């Protein structure tokens, strides 16, 4: 298992009995054939075992994942999954929509034209106006206390008070570095903790870099094209390949109480005026969509009991129900379906396991999506 | 275009076909074209730099060889040195110099300078500059004849497998290989494929998966959320990530060269089994350390005995090695850290061993259980030295380096380690392959353990499965591209 152990013997003892030399003289392809055979066998075993036993099933890759979607000047970024500009069925909301909705399951249920737009703590009063012109005929909207007036990442908003400069491809890295340094200093002076600022700037830097490169066209567009074609080949040919969520969940120990504090912080910073203003916009936009003939359904996704109790401290369930009622759309409530911390998922199979209290594990998300799609495909009177 | 991108493999497949299908002369032209496309993929604006560097060195090399007086030879060498070091200094260290000027101006209370510069560090400039410099210097020293064809020379400078992140291949090693095509044996092709799988595995499975965890832990440090156990974990991860990333790239480059029937020099020899800072630099980035040894350290030292002159030469060389890695004070500190380590190491050998190394060093075998235990102890101690140094590569400034060291070395005595972090550290599983690789190397060196062909078959199959299953979908650039 050497880096290149057999390449150039450089010290005595590396090839004491001439085994390396013999192998080099042997003009045989059998090691290569054996390697390919073993690797294929390994993949077959993996596929067979993984589907049922290794932490989560293997996921179908996201073909066009992570397209950056700006709701308006300096409003976002949100992220689009699949081609939202032509999707007939569209899911919108925060990270719960992204994590809890498995688009493969949706497709398997016969929905061929499906897309998803999400953003961390996405404020629906910002997101809904931005998607009004998309051609979706059916819309699934994630309703929760954090999607009403949430400061879509408060640091992001503070950062976007002054829009980032337009970066030139030639000087992208140095200009970005200088901008990030200045921004870091400014945000910390404004009172944000270095941890939050660094976390935000680290991801925002990637977004700005990618946006600049994509706008540049040229080689980056070609790279993207090749990547998409290769991904398409992989998704069409082999189902075992993309393992992102399995992979993430394996490296993270599930903890249904993990995001309790984060949830409290998110909800604390929304003032009552902001929340009320957001509710008004959301109701208005939902009505407008319904009037246009769009089949809208609101959903509250499962969370762990500890997260739910924090959410109820700030927004009672009835307040969200009132939004759906005022807009005249069905409202499916699953907030109590999340599994508490420390309970084995097999003990309560009717509930859904979260990995952090706020987002479902992959297996749970597939189960949940299956159930949700059945309701969406049903009549809209089923609220 | 990165080795782990689909676009690269499309280009390489095409180049490989042309390399073996066309007459050799045309094949070399095609390889040169592919190399320039490969380089221009990042940014075509910097293509002129590599062309200028190649033209100047080709011309200077020829003139040095043809010159009849020492004065003329020296003048042409100076042309080469000034051009290469000038480009490197301007593009790589310009921003650093401006920043420091600005700070000095601020301290003196005068108007500062504009530190915004309209360029980025061109990819691979440190690598190809060192290659072209070695060409001119070797001709000057009479150790190399100038290249007869500009195309061959340009191909040596821009040859895509090693262009952006090494290994630093010298003209003496590469130019002769362009004289005739060497058809590879099945063994060489399989060796190349194995090295490519090894390189992709370490980069995609190990380095790419460790990177976000390191980011996560480092983001906890400024707000005081990181315990000493967090910091030690991140240093271990960082050590494995840097090795996996850089050794992975080198291995890919060597493997690609193998498929084209070429030989590149070894660049890594399992550095984490080193017993001291000097041995570390025999095993780590070997082509850079041997370059610095031949073109900086030896001329500075001049083999004029031990003592202060040798120590000064060592310290200077290592500081230069640090600065080579990047234009920031953290890299100066990195060089100084290793410089002090190397000097202390040499002082120890000079004082207690009469300046002599054990026979066969650094591959001498320990004899008996006591010697083995002692050697393992030294290696573990040396790893504390090595893993602590990677913080220079990751910390944004020198103050952060000291903060990390404070948490790692002082806080455990004040508040304890916070061991419980290790219980949930699943990323440690990614450290295992790196440990396994180093242990097998120890077995080879100490006990003449033999690697059988089926070991490779098994290892390659496991790595391919891991590549398919454990890869991240959003990959990071190779770490060493920035140098």
XYZ file of C-alpha atoms in Angstrom, chain A residues 62-70 77-82 166-170 172-173 205-228 231 244, chain B residues 41-42 473-474:
52
model
C -28.679 15.827 -7.177
C -28.045 16.598 -10.790
C -28.160 20.365 -10.829
C -27.803 21.102 -7.187
C -26.776 24.363 -5.622
C -27.638 26.841 -8.354
C -27.558 30.220 -6.668
C -30.820 32.086 -6.793
C -31.039 35.729 -5.758
C -28.774 33.889 -1.636
C -31.265 31.121 -2.022
C -30.420 27.854 -3.685
C -32.273 26.083 -6.432
C -32.376 22.331 -6.860
C -33.292 20.993 -10.274
C -18.501 43.482 -8.602
C -15.352 41.405 -8.738
C -13.234 41.114 -11.831
C -12.153 37.580 -12.741
C -8.534 38.630 -13.134
C -10.892 37.866 -8.018
C -8.867 36.170 -5.306
C -16.820 33.989 -0.067
C -17.477 30.719 -1.901
C -20.792 32.069 -3.204
C -19.178 35.265 -4.494
C -16.291 33.387 -6.067
C -18.617 30.969 -7.818
C -20.947 33.767 -8.956
C -18.047 35.728 -10.430
C -16.615 32.704 -12.179
C -19.947 31.731 -13.633
C -20.626 35.236 -14.851
C -17.230 35.166 -16.504
C -18.302 32.294 -18.722
C -15.474 30.692 -20.682
C -13.691 27.811 -19.071
C -15.836 27.742 -15.964
C -18.955 27.280 -18.055
C -17.248 24.435 -19.892
C -16.237 22.883 -16.591
C -19.818 23.112 -15.404
C -21.093 21.581 -18.615
C -18.708 18.636 -18.386
C -19.539 18.135 -14.714
C -23.245 18.140 -15.410
C -23.246 13.643 -13.259
C -23.790 13.108 0.239
C -7.891 26.944 -18.028
C -7.427 28.801 -14.723
C -19.844 16.123 -3.970
C -18.409 19.584 -3.455
